[in-house]
Structures are given as structure tokens and as C-alpha cells.
PDB file of C-alpha atoms in Angstrom:
ATOM      1  CA  UNK A   1       0.000   0.000   0.000  1.00 76.00           C
ATOM      2  CA  UNK A   2       2.882   2.360   0.805  1.00 82.00           C
ATOM      3  CA  UNK A   3       4.455   1.735  -2.611  1.00 80.00           C
ATOM      4  CA  UNK A   4       1.158   2.556  -4.373  1.00 89.00           C
ATOM      5  CA  UNK A   5       0.703   5.698  -2.284  1.00 91.00           C
ATOM      6  CA  UNK A   6       4.284   6.874  -2.870  1.00 88.00           C
ATOM      7  CA  UNK A   7       4.010   6.187  -6.604  1.00 89.00           C
ATOM      8  CA  UNK A   8       0.850   8.299  -6.764  1.00 93.00           C
ATOM      9  CA  UNK A   9       2.543  10.981  -4.654  1.00 92.00           C
ATOM     10  CA  UNK A  10       5.522  10.969  -6.979  1.00 93.00           C
ATOM     11  CA  UNK A  11       3.331  11.463 -10.053  1.00 95.00           C
ATOM     12  CA  UNK A  12       1.367  14.219  -8.285  1.00 96.00           C
ATOM     13  CA  UNK A  13       4.559  15.950  -7.095  1.00 95.00           C
ATOM     14  CA  UNK A  14       6.119  15.803 -10.554  1.00 96.00           C
ATOM     15  CA  UNK A  15       2.923  17.080 -12.188  1.00 97.00           C
ATOM     16  CA  UNK A  16       2.590  19.932  -9.698  1.00 97.00           C
ATOM     17  CA  UNK A  17       6.236  21.027  -9.861  1.00 96.00           C
ATOM     18  CA  UNK A  18       6.225  20.614 -13.633  1.00 96.00           C
ATOM     19  CA  UNK A  19       3.117  22.800 -13.824  1.00 97.00           C
ATOM     20  CA  UNK A  20       4.708  25.338 -11.471  1.00 97.00           C
ATOM     21  CA  UNK A  21       7.820  25.583 -13.666  1.00 96.00           C
ATOM     22  CA  UNK A  22       5.929  25.483 -16.962  1.00 96.00           C
ATOM     23  CA  UNK A  23       7.039  22.012 -18.038  1.00 97.00           C
ATOM     24  CA  UNK A  24       4.391  19.597 -16.768  1.00 97.00           C
ATOM     25  CA  UNK A  25       4.170  17.557 -19.979  1.00 97.00           C
ATOM     26  CA  UNK A  26       7.930  17.296 -20.241  1.00 98.00           C
ATOM     27  CA  UNK A  27       8.333  16.382 -16.555  1.00 98.00           C
ATOM     28  CA  UNK A  28       5.709  13.650 -16.853  1.00 98.00           C
ATOM     29  CA  UNK A  29       7.353  12.373 -20.069  1.00 98.00           C
ATOM     30  CA  UNK A  30      10.664  12.094 -18.189  1.00 98.00           C
ATOM     31  CA  UNK A  31       8.989  10.308 -15.269  1.00 97.00           C
ATOM     32  CA  UNK A  32       7.100   7.872 -17.515  1.00 97.00           C
ATOM     33  CA  UNK A  33      10.225   7.074 -19.548  1.00 98.00           C
ATOM     34  CA  UNK A  34      12.292   6.461 -16.418  1.00 97.00           C
ATOM     35  CA  UNK A  35       9.541   4.314 -14.889  1.00 96.00           C
ATOM     36  CA  UNK A  36       9.164   2.088 -17.952  1.00 97.00           C
ATOM     37  CA  UNK A  37      12.893   1.614 -18.570  1.00 97.00           C
ATOM     38  CA  UNK A  38      13.672   1.175 -14.866  1.00 95.00           C
ATOM     39  CA  UNK A  39      11.149  -1.666 -14.696  1.00 93.00           C
ATOM     40  CA  UNK A  40      13.525  -3.705 -16.861  1.00 95.00           C
ATOM     41  CA  UNK A  41      16.970  -2.192 -16.268  1.00 96.00           C
ATOM     42  CA  UNK A  42      17.062  -1.617 -12.519  1.00 93.00           C
ATOM     43  CA  UNK A  43      19.528   1.004 -11.344  1.00 93.00           C
ATOM     44  CA  UNK A  44      20.706   3.005  -8.375  1.00 92.00           C
ATOM     45  CA  UNK A  45      18.192   3.268  -5.545  1.00 88.00           C
ATOM     46  CA  UNK A  46      17.674   5.552  -2.608  1.00 90.00           C
ATOM     47  CA  UNK A  47      17.669   3.796   0.755  1.00 90.00           C
ATOM     48  CA  UNK A  48      14.136   4.961   1.547  1.00 89.00           C
ATOM     49  CA  UNK A  49      10.964   4.960  -0.591  1.00 87.00           C
ATOM     50  CA  UNK A  50      10.200   8.494   0.634  1.00 89.00           C
ATOM     51  CA  UNK A  51      13.612   9.743  -0.524  1.00 91.00           C
ATOM     52  CA  UNK A  52      13.018   7.991  -3.846  1.00 90.00           C
ATOM     53  CA  UNK A  53       9.757   9.938  -4.198  1.00 90.00           C
ATOM     54  CA  UNK A  54      11.562  13.185  -3.359  1.00 91.00           C
ATOM     55  CA  UNK A  55      14.325  12.400  -5.844  1.00 92.00           C
ATOM     56  CA  UNK A  56      11.754  11.852  -8.595  1.00 92.00           C
ATOM     57  CA  UNK A  57       9.938  15.038  -7.604  1.00 92.00           C
ATOM     58  CA  UNK A  58      13.189  17.006  -7.939  1.00 93.00           C
ATOM     59  CA  UNK A  59      14.784  15.387 -10.965  1.00 96.00           C
ATOM     60  CA  UNK A  60      11.870  14.842 -13.357  1.00 97.00           C
ATOM     61  CA  UNK A  61      10.800  18.517 -13.404  1.00 98.00           C
ATOM     62  CA  UNK A  62      14.439  19.639 -13.634  1.00 97.00           C
ATOM     63  CA  UNK A  63      15.056  17.358 -16.604  1.00 98.00           C
ATOM     64  CA  UNK A  64      11.696  18.362 -18.073  1.00 98.00           C
ATOM     65  CA  UNK A  65      12.636  22.042 -17.862  1.00 98.00           C
ATOM     66  CA  UNK A  66      16.015  21.259 -19.439  1.00 97.00           C
ATOM     67  CA  UNK A  67      14.253  19.441 -22.289  1.00 97.00           C
ATOM     68  CA  UNK A  68      11.844  22.350 -22.788  1.00 96.00           C
ATOM     69  CA  UNK A  69      14.718  24.840 -22.919  1.00 95.00           C
ATOM     70  CA  UNK A  70      16.842  22.543 -25.079  1.00 94.00           C
ATOM     71  CA  UNK A  71      14.068  22.119 -27.616  1.00 93.00           C
ATOM     72  CA  UNK A  72      14.011  25.890 -28.091  1.00 91.00           C
ATOM     73  CA  UNK A  73      17.755  25.975 -28.692  1.00 91.00           C
ATOM     74  CA  UNK A  74      17.815  23.027 -31.073  1.00 88.00           C
ATOM     75  CA  UNK A  75      16.283  23.367 -34.482  1.00 81.00           C
ATOM     76  CA  UNK A  76      14.128  20.571 -35.857  1.00 78.00           C
ATOM     77  CA  UNK A  77      17.054  19.030 -37.739  1.00 83.00           C
ATOM     78  CA  UNK A  78      19.396  19.219 -34.728  1.00 90.00           C
ATOM     79  CA  UNK A  79      16.869  17.299 -32.663  1.00 93.00           C
ATOM     80  CA  UNK A  80      17.437  14.113 -34.673  1.00 94.00           C
ATOM     81  CA  UNK A  81      21.141  13.840 -33.721  1.00 95.00           C
ATOM     82  CA  UNK A  82      20.257  14.634 -30.095  1.00 95.00           C
ATOM     83  CA  UNK A  83      17.604  11.902 -30.011  1.00 96.00           C
ATOM     84  CA  UNK A  84      19.746   9.371 -31.877  1.00 97.00           C
ATOM     85  CA  UNK A  85      22.904  10.179 -29.913  1.00 97.00           C
ATOM     86  CA  UNK A  86      21.269  10.284 -26.494  1.00 97.00           C
ATOM     87  CA  UNK A  87      19.034   7.315 -27.185  1.00 97.00           C
ATOM     88  CA  UNK A  88      21.897   5.382 -28.744  1.00 97.00           C
ATOM     89  CA  UNK A  89      24.054   5.968 -25.662  1.00 98.00           C
ATOM     90  CA  UNK A  90      21.208   4.917 -23.350  1.00 98.00           C
ATOM     91  CA  UNK A  91      20.571   1.783 -25.420  1.00 98.00           C
ATOM     92  CA  UNK A  92      24.268   0.880 -25.371  1.00 98.00           C
ATOM     93  CA  UNK A  93      24.474   1.400 -21.593  1.00 98.00           C
ATOM     94  CA  UNK A  94      21.438  -0.834 -21.120  1.00 98.00           C
ATOM     95  CA  UNK A  95      23.062  -3.525 -23.261  1.00 97.00           C
ATOM     96  CA  UNK A  96      26.336  -3.275 -21.341  1.00 97.00           C
ATOM     97  CA  UNK A  97      25.131  -2.728 -17.768  1.00 97.00           C
ATOM     98  CA  UNK A  98      21.527  -3.817 -17.295  1.00 96.00           C
ATOM     99  CA  UNK A  99      20.065  -5.238 -15.271  1.00 95.00           C
ATOM    100  CA  UNK A 100      21.390  -3.584 -12.127  1.00 92.00           C
ATOM    101  CA  UNK A 101      19.980  -5.388  -9.123  1.00 85.00           C
ATOM    102  CA  UNK A 102      18.913  -3.903  -5.847  1.00 74.00           C
ATOM    103  CA  UNK A 103      18.976  -5.685  -2.488  1.00 70.00           C
ATOM    104  CA  UNK A 104      15.174  -5.556  -2.462  1.00 67.00           C
ATOM    105  CA  UNK A 105      14.887  -7.174  -5.922  1.00 70.00           C
ATOM    106  CA  UNK A 106      17.703  -9.663  -6.487  1.00 77.00           C
ATOM    107  CA  UNK A 107      17.716 -11.669  -9.713  1.00 81.00           C
ATOM    108  CA  UNK A 108      17.676 -15.368  -9.085  1.00 82.00           C
ATOM    109  CA  UNK A 109      18.977 -16.778 -12.361  1.00 89.00           C
ATOM    110  CA  UNK A 110      21.100 -16.076 -15.403  1.00 92.00           C
ATOM    111  CA  UNK A 111      18.001 -16.545 -17.553  1.00 94.00           C
ATOM    112  CA  UNK A 112      16.290 -13.696 -15.662  1.00 91.00           C
ATOM    113  CA  UNK A 113      19.379 -11.499 -16.055  1.00 93.00           C
ATOM    114  CA  UNK A 114      19.469 -12.199 -19.796  1.00 95.00           C
ATOM    115  CA  UNK A 115      15.763 -11.451 -20.153  1.00 96.00           C
ATOM    116  CA  UNK A 116      16.005  -8.105 -18.346  1.00 95.00           C
ATOM    117  CA  UNK A 117      19.120  -7.150 -20.297  1.00 96.00           C
ATOM    118  CA  UNK A 118      17.392  -7.820 -23.615  1.00 97.00           C
ATOM    119  CA  UNK A 119      14.148  -6.209 -22.468  1.00 97.00           C
ATOM    120  CA  UNK A 120      15.812  -3.020 -21.217  1.00 97.00           C
ATOM    121  CA  UNK A 121      17.829  -2.746 -24.434  1.00 98.00           C
ATOM    122  CA  UNK A 122      14.675  -3.271 -26.504  1.00 98.00           C
ATOM    123  CA  UNK A 123      12.726  -0.680 -24.484  1.00 98.00           C
ATOM    124  CA  UNK A 124      15.480   1.925 -24.929  1.00 98.00           C
ATOM    125  CA  UNK A 125      15.838   1.196 -28.654  1.00 98.00           C
ATOM    126  CA  UNK A 126      12.058   1.163 -29.077  1.00 98.00           C
ATOM    127  CA  UNK A 127      11.826   4.567 -27.391  1.00 98.00           C
ATOM    128  CA  UNK A 128      14.356   5.963 -29.872  1.00 98.00           C
ATOM    129  CA  UNK A 129      12.412   4.551 -32.827  1.00 97.00           C
ATOM    130  CA  UNK A 130       9.186   6.001 -31.402  1.00 97.00           C
ATOM    131  CA  UNK A 131      10.830   9.403 -30.936  1.00 97.00           C
ATOM    132  CA  UNK A 132      12.082   9.491 -34.524  1.00 96.00           C
ATOM    133  CA  UNK A 133       8.624   8.479 -35.775  1.00 96.00           C
ATOM    134  CA  UNK A 134       6.990  11.181 -33.648  1.00 94.00           C
ATOM    135  CA  UNK A 135       9.395  13.801 -34.974  1.00 92.00           C
ATOM    136  CA  UNK A 136       8.944  12.683 -38.555  1.00 93.00           C
ATOM    137  CA  UNK A 137       5.237  11.983 -38.769  1.00 94.00           C
ATOM    138  CA  UNK A 138       3.388  13.905 -36.035  1.00 92.00           C
ATOM    139  CA  UNK A 139       3.069  17.449 -34.748  1.00 93.00           C
ATOM    140  CA  UNK A 140       4.083  16.353 -31.233  1.00 92.00           C
ATOM    141  CA  UNK A 141       5.996  19.138 -29.453  1.00 94.00           C
ATOM    142  CA  UNK A 142       9.774  18.728 -29.808  1.00 94.00           C
ATOM    143  CA  UNK A 143      10.160  19.369 -26.087  1.00 96.00           C
ATOM    144  CA  UNK A 144       8.235  16.166 -25.270  1.00 97.00           C
ATOM    145  CA  UNK A 145      10.429  14.133 -27.594  1.00 96.00           C
ATOM    146  CA  UNK A 146      13.561  15.614 -26.001  1.00 97.00           C
ATOM    147  CA  UNK A 147      12.108  14.869 -22.546  1.00 98.00           C
ATOM    148  CA  UNK A 148      11.969  11.174 -23.456  1.00 98.00           C
ATOM    149  CA  UNK A 149      15.669  11.365 -24.368  1.00 98.00           C
ATOM    150  CA  UNK A 150      16.373  13.042 -21.014  1.00 98.00           C
ATOM    151  CA  UNK A 151      14.512  10.239 -19.224  1.00 98.00           C
ATOM    152  CA  UNK A 152      16.428   7.574 -21.151  1.00 98.00           C
ATOM    153  CA  UNK A 153      19.751   9.221 -20.346  1.00 98.00           C
ATOM    154  CA  UNK A 154      18.926   9.677 -16.664  1.00 98.00           C
ATOM    155  CA  UNK A 155      17.868   6.058 -16.275  1.00 98.00           C
ATOM    156  CA  UNK A 156      20.942   4.841 -18.162  1.00 98.00           C
ATOM    157  CA  UNK A 157      23.099   7.034 -15.903  1.00 98.00           C
ATOM    158  CA  UNK A 158      21.674   5.273 -12.838  1.00 97.00           C
ATOM    159  CA  UNK A 159      23.116   2.032 -14.204  1.00 97.00           C
ATOM    160  CA  UNK A 160      26.684   3.368 -14.031  1.00 97.00           C
ATOM    161  CA  UNK A 161      29.075   3.586 -11.085  1.00 96.00           C
ATOM    162  CA  UNK A 162      28.963   7.396 -11.341  1.00 97.00           C
ATOM    163  CA  UNK A 163      25.157   7.243 -11.255  1.00 96.00           C
ATOM    164  CA  UNK A 164      25.278   5.093  -8.132  1.00 95.00           C
ATOM    165  CA  UNK A 165      27.604   7.607  -6.445  1.00 96.00           C
ATOM    166  CA  UNK A 166      25.347  10.514  -7.466  1.00 96.00           C
ATOM    167  CA  UNK A 167      22.179   8.839  -6.173  1.00 95.00           C
ATOM    168  CA  UNK A 168      23.964   7.789  -2.952  1.00 94.00           C
ATOM    169  CA  UNK A 169      25.098  11.381  -2.409  1.00 95.00           C
ATOM    170  CA  UNK A 170      21.616  12.723  -3.074  1.00 94.00           C
ATOM    171  CA  UNK A 171      20.140  10.064  -0.785  1.00 93.00           C
ATOM    172  CA  UNK A 172      22.575  11.019   1.989  1.00 94.00           C
ATOM    173  CA  UNK A 173      21.858  14.725   1.521  1.00 92.00           C
ATOM    174  CA  UNK A 174      18.100  14.174   1.720  1.00 91.00           C
ATOM    175  CA  UNK A 175      18.607  12.002   4.797  1.00 90.00           C
ATOM    176  CA  UNK A 176      20.639  14.734   6.518  1.00 89.00           C
ATOM    177  CA  UNK A 177      18.008  17.343   5.629  1.00 88.00           C
ATOM    178  CA  UNK A 178      15.272  15.080   7.038  1.00 82.00           C
ATOM    179  CA  UNK A 179      17.182  14.773  10.312  1.00 82.00           C
ATOM    180  CA  UNK A 180      17.503  18.547  10.590  1.00 78.00           C
ATOM    181  CA  UNK A 181      21.123  18.780   9.489  1.00 66.00           C
ATOM    182  CA  UNK A 182      22.532  16.190  11.873  1.00 67.00           C
ATOM    183  CA  UNK A 183      24.938  13.963   9.982  1.00 64.00           C
ATOM    184  CA  UNK A 184      25.103  10.497  11.372  1.00 54.00           C
TER     185      UNK A 184
END
């Protein structure tokens, strides 16, 4: 029940902060992309579900705002290399590093590891194909397409050692803030 509540809270927080900063669609696109890819790839985790919710509430709108601003700077033709480059890097990282287990969700067999590796790679590659199709054949806002790339890159980053260090540092910082500044 707590997981369902915190998931709903995360979506609500991201939607509200995205709305507040003028990037609700982009923030939700980042969150959805991360959620779908993370389901197969795993990645760095916070040590508390509440801190995970806070991390999502901070990062998805920030990446959404970055995608909205980036789409204004990039022309339509420059968006293709950004999508292909970012999505290609995310797909490659999934192929090389996924799945990344967590203590709460250990993988029990090599067959499961192989499945999640293939699935996460396919999801990332499929997202890139979808983005290119959206850019080519629909009037979807470029900022939403770039937000999907931002979500792919963030999730792929959480598979890396640097991503684990970043999330651990953020987790520790949020923990210290929650305790009123007392490090311990």
C-alpha cells in the first residue's frame, strides 16, 4: 500500500512542480520514460521509498525544464542527432550494464538477467524509434520528444558507477536534511 501511495505521490509531485515551472508535460514524459525503462533495467536506488519519491519530484521537473529549454535551442534538424545520440548511448548502456539489481529485488537466475538485459535494451531502442517516428510523422511538441531522451539518459546514468555515487550522495543529503542537518 505504501508503494502505491508513494508512486501516486511521486506522479502528483512531478505534475505539480512541472506545472509550477511550466514544463508539466515534459516532466511527466521524463517520469514515464524512467519508470518504464527502470522496470527492466534496474539502477541506483535511494535507501528509503520516501527519498526515492523526493528524488523523482526534484529530478523529473528539472530534466523536463532542461528538455523544454533545449528544444528551443535546437532546431528541428538538430533534434534528430540529439535523439539518436542520447538514445543510442542509453541503449548501449542498457546492453552493457543492465540489469542492475537492488537488495530488495535480487535476480535469481542467469536466464532472468538475460531477459532483463534484452528487455531493457529493446525498451530503450524502441523509445528511440518512437521518438524518430513522432518527430517525422506527427506534430508532437519537440520538447516532449527531447524529454523522453532526457529520461532515457537519466535512467541509463543510474546504471553506471557514477550514477550510483550521485544517487547515494543525493540520498545522503536528503537524509541529513530530514534529520535537521545532523549527519550520522
